[in-house]
mmCIF file of C-alpha atoms in Angstrom:
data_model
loop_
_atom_site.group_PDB
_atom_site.id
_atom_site.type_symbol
_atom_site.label_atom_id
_atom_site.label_comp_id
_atom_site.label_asym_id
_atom_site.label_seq_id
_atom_site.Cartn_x
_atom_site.Cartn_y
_atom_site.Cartn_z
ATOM 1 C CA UNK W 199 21.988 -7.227 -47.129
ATOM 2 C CA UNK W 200 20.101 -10.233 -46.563
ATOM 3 C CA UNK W 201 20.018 -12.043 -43.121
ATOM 4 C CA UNK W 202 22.118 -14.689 -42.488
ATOM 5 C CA UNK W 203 20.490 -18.622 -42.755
ATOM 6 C CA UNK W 204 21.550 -22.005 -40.969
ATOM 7 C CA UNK W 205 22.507 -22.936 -44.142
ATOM 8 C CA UNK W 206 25.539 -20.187 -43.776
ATOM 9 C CA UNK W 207 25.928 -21.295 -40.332
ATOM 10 C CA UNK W 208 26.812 -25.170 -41.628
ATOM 11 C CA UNK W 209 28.949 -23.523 -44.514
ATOM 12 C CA UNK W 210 30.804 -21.187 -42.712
ATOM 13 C CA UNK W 211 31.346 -23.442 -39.580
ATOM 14 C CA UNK W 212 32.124 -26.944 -41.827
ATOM 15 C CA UNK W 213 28.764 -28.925 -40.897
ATOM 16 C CA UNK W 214 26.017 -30.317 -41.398
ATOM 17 C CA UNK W 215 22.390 -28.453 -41.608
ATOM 18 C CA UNK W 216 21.657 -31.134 -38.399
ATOM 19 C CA UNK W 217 25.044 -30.401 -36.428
ATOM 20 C CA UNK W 218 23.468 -26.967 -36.198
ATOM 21 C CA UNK W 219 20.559 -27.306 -35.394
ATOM 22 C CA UNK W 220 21.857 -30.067 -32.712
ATOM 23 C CA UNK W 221 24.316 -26.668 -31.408
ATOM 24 C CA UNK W 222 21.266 -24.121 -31.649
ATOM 25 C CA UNK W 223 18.829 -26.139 -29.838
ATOM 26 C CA UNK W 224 21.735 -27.298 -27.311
ATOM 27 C CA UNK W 225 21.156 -30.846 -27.495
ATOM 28 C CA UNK W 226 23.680 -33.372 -26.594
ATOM 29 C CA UNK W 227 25.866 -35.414 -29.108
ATOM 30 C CA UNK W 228 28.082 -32.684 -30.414
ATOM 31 C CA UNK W 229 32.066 -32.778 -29.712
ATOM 32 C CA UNK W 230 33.230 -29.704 -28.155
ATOM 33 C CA UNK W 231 35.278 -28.866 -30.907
ATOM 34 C CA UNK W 232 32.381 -28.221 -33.258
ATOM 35 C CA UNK W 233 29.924 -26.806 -30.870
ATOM 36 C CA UNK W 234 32.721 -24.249 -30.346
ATOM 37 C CA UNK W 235 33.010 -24.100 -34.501
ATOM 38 C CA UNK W 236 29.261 -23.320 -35.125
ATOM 39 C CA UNK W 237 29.110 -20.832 -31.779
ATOM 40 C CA UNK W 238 32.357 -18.923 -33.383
ATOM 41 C CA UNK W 239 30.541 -19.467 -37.619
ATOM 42 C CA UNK W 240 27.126 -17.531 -35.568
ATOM 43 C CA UNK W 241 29.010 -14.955 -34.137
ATOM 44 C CA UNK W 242 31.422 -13.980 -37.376
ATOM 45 C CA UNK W 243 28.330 -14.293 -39.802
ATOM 46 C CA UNK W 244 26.053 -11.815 -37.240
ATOM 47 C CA UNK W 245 22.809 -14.386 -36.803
ATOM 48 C CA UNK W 246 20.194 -13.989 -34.963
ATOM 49 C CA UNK W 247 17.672 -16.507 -34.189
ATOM 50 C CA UNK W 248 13.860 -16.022 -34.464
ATOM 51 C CA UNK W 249 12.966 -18.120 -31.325
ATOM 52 C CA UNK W 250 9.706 -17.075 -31.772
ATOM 53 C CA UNK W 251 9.226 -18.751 -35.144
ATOM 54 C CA UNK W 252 11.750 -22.059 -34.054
ATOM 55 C CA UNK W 253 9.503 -22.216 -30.912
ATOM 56 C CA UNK W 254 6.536 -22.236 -33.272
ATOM 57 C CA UNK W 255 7.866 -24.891 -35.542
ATOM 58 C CA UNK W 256 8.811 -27.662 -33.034
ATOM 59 C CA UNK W 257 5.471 -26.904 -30.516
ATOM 60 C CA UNK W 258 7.357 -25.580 -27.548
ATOM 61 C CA UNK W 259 5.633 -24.776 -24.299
ATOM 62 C CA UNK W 260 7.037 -22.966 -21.693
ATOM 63 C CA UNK W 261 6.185 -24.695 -17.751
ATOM 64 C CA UNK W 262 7.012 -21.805 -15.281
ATOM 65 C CA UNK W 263 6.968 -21.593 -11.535
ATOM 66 C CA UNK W 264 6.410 -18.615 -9.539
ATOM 67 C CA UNK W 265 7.773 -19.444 -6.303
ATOM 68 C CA UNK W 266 6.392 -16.953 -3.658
ATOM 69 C CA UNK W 267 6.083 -17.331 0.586
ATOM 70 C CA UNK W 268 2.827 -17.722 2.369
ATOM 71 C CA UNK W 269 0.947 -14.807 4.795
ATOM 72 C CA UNK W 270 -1.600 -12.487 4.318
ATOM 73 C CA UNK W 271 0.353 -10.143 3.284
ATOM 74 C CA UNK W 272 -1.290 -7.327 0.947
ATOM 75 C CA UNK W 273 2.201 -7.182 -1.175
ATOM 76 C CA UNK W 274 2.518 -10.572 -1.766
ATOM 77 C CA UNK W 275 -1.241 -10.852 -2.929
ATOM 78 C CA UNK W 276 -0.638 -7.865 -5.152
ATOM 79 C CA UNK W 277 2.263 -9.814 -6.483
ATOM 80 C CA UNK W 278 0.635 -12.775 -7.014
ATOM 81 C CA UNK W 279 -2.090 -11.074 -8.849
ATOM 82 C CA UNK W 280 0.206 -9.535 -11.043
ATOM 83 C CA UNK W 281 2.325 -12.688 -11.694
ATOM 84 C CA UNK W 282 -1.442 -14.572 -12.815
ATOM 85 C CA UNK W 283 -2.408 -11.451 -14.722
ATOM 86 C CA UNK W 284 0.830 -11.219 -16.757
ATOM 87 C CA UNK W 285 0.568 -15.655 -16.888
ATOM 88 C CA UNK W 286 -2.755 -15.464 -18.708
ATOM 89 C CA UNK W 287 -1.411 -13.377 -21.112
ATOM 90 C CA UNK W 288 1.727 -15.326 -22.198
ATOM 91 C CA UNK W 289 -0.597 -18.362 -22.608
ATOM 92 C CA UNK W 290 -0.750 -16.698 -25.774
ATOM 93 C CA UNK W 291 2.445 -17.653 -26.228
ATOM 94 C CA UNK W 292 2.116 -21.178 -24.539
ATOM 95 C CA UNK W 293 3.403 -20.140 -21.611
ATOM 96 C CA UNK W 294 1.909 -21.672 -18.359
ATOM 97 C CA UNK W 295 2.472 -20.325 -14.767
ATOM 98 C CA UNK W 296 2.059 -22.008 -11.699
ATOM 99 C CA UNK W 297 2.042 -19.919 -8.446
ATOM 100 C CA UNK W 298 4.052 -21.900 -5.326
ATOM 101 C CA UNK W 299 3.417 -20.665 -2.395
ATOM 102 C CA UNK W 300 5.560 -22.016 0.947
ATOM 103 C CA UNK W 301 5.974 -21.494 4.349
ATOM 104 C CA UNK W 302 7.512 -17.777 4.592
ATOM 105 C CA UNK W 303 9.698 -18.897 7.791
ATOM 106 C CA UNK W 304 10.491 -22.495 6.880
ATOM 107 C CA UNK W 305 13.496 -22.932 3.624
ATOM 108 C CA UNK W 306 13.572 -26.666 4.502
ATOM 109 C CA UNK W 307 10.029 -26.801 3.125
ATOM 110 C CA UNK W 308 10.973 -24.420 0.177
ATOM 111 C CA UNK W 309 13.866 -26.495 -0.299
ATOM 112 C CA UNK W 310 11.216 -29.973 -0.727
ATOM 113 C CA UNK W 311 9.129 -28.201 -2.656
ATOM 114 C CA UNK W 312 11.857 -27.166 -5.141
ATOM 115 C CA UNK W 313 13.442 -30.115 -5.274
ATOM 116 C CA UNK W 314 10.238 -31.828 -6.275
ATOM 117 C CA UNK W 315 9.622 -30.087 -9.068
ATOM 118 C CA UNK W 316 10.276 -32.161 -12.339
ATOM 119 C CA UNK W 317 12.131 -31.390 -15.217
ATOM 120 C CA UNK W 318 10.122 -30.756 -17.667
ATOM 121 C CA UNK W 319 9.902 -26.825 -15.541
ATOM 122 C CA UNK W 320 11.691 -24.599 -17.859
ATOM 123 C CA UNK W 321 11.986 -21.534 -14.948
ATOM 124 C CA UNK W 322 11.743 -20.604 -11.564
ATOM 125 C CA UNK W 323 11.235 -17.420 -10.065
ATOM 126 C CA UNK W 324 11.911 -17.399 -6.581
ATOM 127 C CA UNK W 325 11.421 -14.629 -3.646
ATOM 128 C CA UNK W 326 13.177 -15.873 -0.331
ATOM 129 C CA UNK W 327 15.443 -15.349 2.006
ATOM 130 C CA UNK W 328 19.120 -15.810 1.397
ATOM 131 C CA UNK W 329 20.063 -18.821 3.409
ATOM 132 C CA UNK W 330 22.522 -21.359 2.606
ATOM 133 C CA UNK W 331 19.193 -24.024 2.053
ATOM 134 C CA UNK W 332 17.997 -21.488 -0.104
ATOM 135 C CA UNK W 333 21.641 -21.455 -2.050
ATOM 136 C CA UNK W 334 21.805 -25.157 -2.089
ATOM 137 C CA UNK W 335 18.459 -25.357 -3.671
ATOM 138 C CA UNK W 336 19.026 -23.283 -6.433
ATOM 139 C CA UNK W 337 22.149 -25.154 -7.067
ATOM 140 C CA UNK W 338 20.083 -28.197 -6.876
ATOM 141 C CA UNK W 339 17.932 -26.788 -9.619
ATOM 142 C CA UNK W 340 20.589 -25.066 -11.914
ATOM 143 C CA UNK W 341 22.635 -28.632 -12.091
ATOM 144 C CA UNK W 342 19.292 -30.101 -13.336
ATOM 145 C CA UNK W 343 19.290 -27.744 -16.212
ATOM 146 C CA UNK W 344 16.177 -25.141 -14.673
ATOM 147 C CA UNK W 345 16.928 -21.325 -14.712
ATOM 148 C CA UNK W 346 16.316 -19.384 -11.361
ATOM 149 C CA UNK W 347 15.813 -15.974 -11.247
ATOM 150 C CA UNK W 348 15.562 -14.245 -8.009
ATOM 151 C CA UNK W 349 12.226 -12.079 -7.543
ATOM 152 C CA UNK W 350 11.946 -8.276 -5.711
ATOM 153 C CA UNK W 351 14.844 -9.876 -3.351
ATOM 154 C CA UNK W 352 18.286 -10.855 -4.861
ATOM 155 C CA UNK W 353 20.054 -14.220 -4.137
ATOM 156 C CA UNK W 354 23.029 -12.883 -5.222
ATOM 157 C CA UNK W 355 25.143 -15.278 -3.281
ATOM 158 C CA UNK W 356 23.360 -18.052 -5.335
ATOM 159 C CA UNK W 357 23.685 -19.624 -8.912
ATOM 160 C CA UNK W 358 20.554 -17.597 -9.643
ATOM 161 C CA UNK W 359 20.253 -16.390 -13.529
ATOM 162 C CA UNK W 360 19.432 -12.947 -12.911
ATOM 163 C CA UNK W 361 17.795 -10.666 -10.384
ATOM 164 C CA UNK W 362 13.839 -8.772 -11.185
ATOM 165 C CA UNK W 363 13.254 -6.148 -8.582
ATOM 166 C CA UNK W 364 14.312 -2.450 -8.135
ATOM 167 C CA UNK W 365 18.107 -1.855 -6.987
ATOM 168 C CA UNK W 366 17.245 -1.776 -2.766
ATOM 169 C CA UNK W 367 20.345 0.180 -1.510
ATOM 170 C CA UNK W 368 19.018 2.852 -3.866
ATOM 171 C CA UNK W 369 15.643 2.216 -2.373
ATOM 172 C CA UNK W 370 16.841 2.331 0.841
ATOM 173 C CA UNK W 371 18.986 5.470 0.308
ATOM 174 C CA UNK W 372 15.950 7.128 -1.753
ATOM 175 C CA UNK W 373 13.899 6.472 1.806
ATOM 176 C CA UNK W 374 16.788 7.970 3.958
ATOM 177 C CA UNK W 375 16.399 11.721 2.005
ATOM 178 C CA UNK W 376 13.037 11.301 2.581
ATOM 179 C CA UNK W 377 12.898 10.714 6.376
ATOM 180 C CA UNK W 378 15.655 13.326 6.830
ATOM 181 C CA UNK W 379 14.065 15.862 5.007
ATOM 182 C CA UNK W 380 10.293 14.911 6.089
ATOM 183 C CA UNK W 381 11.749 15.600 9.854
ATOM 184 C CA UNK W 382 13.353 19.080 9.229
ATOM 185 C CA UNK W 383 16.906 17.775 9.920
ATOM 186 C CA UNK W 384 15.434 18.016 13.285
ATOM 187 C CA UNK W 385 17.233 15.414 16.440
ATOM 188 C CA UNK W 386 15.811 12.226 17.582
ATOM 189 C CA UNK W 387 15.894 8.721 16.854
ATOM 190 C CA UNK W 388 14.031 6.863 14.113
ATOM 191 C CA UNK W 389 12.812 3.095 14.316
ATOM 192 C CA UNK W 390 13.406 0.926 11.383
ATOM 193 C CA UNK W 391 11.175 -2.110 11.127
ATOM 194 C CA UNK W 392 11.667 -5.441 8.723
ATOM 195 C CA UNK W 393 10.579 -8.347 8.666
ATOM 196 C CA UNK W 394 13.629 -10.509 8.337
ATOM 197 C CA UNK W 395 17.244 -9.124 7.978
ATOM 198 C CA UNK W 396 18.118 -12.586 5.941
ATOM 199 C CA UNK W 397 15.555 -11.036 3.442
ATOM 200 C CA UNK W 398 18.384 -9.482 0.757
ATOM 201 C CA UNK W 399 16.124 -6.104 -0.124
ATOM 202 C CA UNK W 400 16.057 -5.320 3.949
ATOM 203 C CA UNK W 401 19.850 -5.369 4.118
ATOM 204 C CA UNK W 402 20.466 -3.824 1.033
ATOM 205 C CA UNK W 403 17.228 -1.391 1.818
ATOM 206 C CA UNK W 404 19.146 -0.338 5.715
ATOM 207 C CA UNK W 405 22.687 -0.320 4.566
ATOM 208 C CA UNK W 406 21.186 2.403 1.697
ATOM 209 C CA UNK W 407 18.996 4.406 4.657
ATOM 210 C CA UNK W 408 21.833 4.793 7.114
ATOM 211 C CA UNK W 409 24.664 5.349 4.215
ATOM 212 C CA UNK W 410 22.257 8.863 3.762
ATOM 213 C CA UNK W 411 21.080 9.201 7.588
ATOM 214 C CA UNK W 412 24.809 9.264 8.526
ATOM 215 C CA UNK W 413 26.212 11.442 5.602
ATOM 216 C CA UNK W 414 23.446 13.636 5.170
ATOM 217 C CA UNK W 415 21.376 13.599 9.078
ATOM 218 C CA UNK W 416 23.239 13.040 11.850
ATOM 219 C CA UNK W 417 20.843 14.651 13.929
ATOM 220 C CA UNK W 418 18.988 11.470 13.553
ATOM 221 C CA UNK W 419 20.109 8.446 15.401
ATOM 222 C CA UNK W 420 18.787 5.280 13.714
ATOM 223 C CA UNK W 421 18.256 2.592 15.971
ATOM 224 C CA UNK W 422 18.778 -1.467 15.303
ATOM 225 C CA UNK W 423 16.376 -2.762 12.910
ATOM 226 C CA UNK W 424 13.333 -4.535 14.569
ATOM 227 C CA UNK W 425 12.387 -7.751 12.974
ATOM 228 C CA UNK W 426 9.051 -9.240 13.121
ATOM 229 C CA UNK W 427 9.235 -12.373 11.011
ATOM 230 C CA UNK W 428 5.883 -11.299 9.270
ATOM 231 C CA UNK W 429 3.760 -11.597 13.180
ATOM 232 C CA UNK W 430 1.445 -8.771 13.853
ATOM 233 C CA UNK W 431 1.689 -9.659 16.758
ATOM 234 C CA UNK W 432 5.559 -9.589 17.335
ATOM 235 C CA UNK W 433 5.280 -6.198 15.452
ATOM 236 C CA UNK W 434 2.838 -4.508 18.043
ATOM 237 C CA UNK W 435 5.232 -5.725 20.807
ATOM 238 C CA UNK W 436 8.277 -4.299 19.429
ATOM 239 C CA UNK W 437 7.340 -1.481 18.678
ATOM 240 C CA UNK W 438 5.357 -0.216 21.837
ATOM 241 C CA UNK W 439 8.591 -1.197 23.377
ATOM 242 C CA UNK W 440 11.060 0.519 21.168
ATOM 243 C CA UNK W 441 8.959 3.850 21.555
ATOM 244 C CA UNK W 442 8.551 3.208 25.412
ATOM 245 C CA UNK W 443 12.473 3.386 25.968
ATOM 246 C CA UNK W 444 13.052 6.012 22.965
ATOM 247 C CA UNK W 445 10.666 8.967 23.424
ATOM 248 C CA UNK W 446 12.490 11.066 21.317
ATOM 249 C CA UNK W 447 11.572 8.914 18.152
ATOM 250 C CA UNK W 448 10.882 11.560 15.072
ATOM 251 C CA UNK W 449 10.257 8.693 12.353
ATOM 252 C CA UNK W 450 9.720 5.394 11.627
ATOM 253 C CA UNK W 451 10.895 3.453 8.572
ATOM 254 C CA UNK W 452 9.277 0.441 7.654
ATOM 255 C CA UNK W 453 11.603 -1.830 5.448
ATOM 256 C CA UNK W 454 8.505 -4.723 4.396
ATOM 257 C CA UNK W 455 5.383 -5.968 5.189
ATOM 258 C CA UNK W 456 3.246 -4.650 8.632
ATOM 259 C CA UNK W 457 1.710 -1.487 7.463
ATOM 260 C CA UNK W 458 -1.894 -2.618 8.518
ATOM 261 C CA UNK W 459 -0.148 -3.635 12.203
ATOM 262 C CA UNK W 460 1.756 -0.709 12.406
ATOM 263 C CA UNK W 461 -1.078 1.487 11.325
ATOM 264 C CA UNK W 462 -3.117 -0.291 14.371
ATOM 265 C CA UNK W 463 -0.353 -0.130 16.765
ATOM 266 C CA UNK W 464 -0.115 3.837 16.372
ATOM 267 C CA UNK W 465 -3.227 4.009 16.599
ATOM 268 C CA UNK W 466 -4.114 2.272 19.713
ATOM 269 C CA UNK W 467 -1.522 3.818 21.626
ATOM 270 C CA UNK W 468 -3.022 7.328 20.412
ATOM 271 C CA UNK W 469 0.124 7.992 18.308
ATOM 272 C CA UNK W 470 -1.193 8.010 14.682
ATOM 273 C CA UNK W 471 0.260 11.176 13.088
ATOM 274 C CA UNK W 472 3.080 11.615 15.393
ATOM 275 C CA UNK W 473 5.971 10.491 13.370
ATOM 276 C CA UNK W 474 7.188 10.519 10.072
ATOM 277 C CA UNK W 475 6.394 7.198 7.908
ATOM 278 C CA UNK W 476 8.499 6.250 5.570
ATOM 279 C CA UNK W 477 7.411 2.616 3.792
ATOM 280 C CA UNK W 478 7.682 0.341 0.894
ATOM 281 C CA UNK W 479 5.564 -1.238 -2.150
ATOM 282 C CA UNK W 480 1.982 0.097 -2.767
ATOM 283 C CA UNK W 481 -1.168 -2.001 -1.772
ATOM 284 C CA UNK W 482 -4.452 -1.074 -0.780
ATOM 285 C CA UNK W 483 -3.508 -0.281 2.694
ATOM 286 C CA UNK W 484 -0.922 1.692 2.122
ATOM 287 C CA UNK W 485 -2.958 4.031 -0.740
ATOM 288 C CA UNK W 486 -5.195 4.730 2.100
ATOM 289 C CA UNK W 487 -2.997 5.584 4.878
ATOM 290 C CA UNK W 488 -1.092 7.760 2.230
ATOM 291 C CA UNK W 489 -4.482 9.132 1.464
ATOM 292 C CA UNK W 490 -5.059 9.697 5.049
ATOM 293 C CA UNK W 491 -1.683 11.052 6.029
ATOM 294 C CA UNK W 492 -0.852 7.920 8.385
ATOM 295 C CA UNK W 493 2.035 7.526 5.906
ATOM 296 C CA UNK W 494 4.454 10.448 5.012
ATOM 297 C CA UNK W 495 5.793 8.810 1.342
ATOM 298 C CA UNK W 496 5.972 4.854 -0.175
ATOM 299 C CA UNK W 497 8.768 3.906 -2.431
ATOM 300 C CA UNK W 498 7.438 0.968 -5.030
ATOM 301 C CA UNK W 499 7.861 -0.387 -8.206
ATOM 302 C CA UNK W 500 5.556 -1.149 -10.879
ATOM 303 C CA UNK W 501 4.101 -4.771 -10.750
ATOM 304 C CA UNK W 502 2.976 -5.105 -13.840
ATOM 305 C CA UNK W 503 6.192 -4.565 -15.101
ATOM 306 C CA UNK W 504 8.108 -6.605 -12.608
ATOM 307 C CA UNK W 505 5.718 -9.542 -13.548
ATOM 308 C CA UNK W 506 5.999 -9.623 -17.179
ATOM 309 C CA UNK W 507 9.820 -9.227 -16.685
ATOM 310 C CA UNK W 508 9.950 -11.800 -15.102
ATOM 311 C CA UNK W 509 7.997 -14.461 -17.502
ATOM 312 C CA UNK W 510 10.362 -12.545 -20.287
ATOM 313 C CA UNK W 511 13.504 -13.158 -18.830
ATOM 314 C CA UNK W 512 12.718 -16.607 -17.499
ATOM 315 C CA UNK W 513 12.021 -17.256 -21.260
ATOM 316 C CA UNK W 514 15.245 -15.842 -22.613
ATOM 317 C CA UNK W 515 16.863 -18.266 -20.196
ATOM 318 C CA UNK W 516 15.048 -21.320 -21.027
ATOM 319 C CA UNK W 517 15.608 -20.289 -24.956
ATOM 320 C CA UNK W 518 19.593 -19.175 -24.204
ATOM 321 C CA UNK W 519 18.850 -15.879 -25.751
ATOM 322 C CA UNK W 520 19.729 -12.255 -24.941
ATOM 323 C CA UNK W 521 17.895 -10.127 -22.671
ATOM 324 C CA UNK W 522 17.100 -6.440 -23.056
ATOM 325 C CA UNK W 523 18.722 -5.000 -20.299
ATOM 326 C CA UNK W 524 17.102 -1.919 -20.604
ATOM 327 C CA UNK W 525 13.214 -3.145 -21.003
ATOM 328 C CA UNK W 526 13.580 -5.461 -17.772
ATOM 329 C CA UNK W 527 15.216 -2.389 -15.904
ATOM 330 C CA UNK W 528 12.776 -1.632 -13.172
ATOM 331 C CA UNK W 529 12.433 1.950 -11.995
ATOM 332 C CA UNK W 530 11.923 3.130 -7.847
ATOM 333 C CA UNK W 531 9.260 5.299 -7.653
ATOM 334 C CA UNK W 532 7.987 7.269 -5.087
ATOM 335 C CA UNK W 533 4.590 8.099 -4.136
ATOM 336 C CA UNK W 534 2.896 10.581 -2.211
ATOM 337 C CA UNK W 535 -1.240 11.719 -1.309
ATOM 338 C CA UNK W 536 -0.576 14.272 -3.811
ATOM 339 C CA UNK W 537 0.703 12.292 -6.601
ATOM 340 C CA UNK W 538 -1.651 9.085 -6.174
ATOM 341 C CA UNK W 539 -3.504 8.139 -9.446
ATOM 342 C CA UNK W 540 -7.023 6.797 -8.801
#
């Protein structure tokens, strides 16, 4: 059976070969009525539309934006090397990536710096905190026609097109069998350190950990979640003063970024080894204190994958095409010293 043509699209829907294409490429100028005609004709007659080829044959070029906050974090610059390496390969495709980076603590400047972007973008992915600046911004953006997707943490709250990023409850629950098992079942308290509770993945990440702390541990008392706003220094302070008032901490679960603080914090206060470590995303820091047993177990995703998914799904948006659920599906993974790959 051969594939159905635009010229069974104008047929079966009434039109003309232009109407269609007008409808396909989502141009204005087309009564409702028979946009709705040739949407129903493409649907009834099965097609499917090479956007590869169409892309080909009118010169499109993708204009991405990788919206990211600033800090010296090691995740973020493993992202952002991920998000360049997977750019440079869908210039193939004339796809071109720019890499925004913005204060991690200020949305108002986000907010500019979105809002300044012109319209010729066809994407955005953004990672930042939930905040109704955040929301309006993405609103702002979506009403001018630009697809957001939300990066590692979801803006679910937000007109945002779809979410990259591992599910974090499950993360968060996946670290919670961990830390109870790591400690024996044994009593005691366990810290839990994020950077921001505004950030989506650390709610989702604590609601997870205590939903299996509480079921499955309740030895284990977890204790509110310290936030450090992505400050070494705020870090080291909070945490020699959490474990000065609870000496009967057993583990310590670090939600985010602060591996390298909390590494030198444990450390300095001649602690290193005494707790169970449970943390998040791999970097170089946190292959080496796996290596070096300053860190019990990391959950992460692959990103690679996450970065590529991204560029593909921001181009199924721009295009109004379907996206594979199941290749953008991102899978948790957990690593340990033993099962580290060189």
């Amino acid at each position: 059976m051969t594939r159905p043509t635009v010229n069974d699209i104008a047929r079966e829907a009434g039109v003309s070969l232009a109407t269609v294409d007008r409808v396909l490429n989502d141009r204005p100028g087309v009564r409702a009525r028979t946009v709705q005609a040739v949407q129903e004709a493409v649907t009834r007659l099965g097609y499917v539309r090479d956007m590869a080829a169409a892309n080909l044959a009118r010169q499109r070029s993708y204009a991405m934006v990788a919206a990211l906050p600033d800090g010296d974090s090691q995740f973020l610059t493993v992202l952002e090397q991920a998000l360049r390496e997977a750019g440079a390969t869908a210039a193939l495709s004339r796809t071109d990536l720019t890499i925004l980076r913005y204060p991690a603590e200020d949305a108002h400047a986000l907010a500019a710096a979105l809002a300044g972007l012109p319209d010729t973008i066809s994407g955005v992915a953004l990672m930042a905190p939930e905040t109704p600046v955040v929301r309006d911004a993405v609103r702002a953006l979506r009403a001018r026609g630009i697809p957001v997707i939300a990066l590692v943490s979801d803006l679910p709250n937000s007109e945002r097109a779809h979410f990259i990023g591992i599910d974090s409850r499950a993360a968060g629950r996946t670290a919670g069998v961990l830390m109870g098992r790591f400690c024996g079942r044994s009593m005691g308290s366990i810290l839990a350190i994020a950077q921001s509770m505004q950030l989506r993945d650390a709610v989702e990440r604590r609601r997870g950990f205590d939903d299996v702390m509480l079921a499955q541990f309740p030895g284990l008392t977890v204790l509110p979640t310290l936030e450090t706003h992505g400050s070494d220094t705020t870090l080291r302070a909070v945490v020699t003063e959490a474990l000065r008032h609870a000496p009967d901490v057993a583990g310590i679960y670090l939600m985010g970024s602060g591996h390298r603080a909390l590494s030198s914090t444990l450390a300095d206060l001649g602690l290193t080894g005494r707790f169970t470590v449970i943390g998040h995303e791999l970097t170089p820091h946190t292959r080496q204190a796996l290596l070096s047993g300053h860190i019990d177990a990391i959950i992460t995703q692959n990103m690679g994958h996450l970065a590529r998914s991204a560029l593909r799904v921001l181009r199924a948006k721009a295009d109004h095409s379907a996206i594979d659920s199941a290749q953008e599906q991102l899978r948790i993974e957990i690593l340990l010293a033993e099962n580290l790959t060189p």
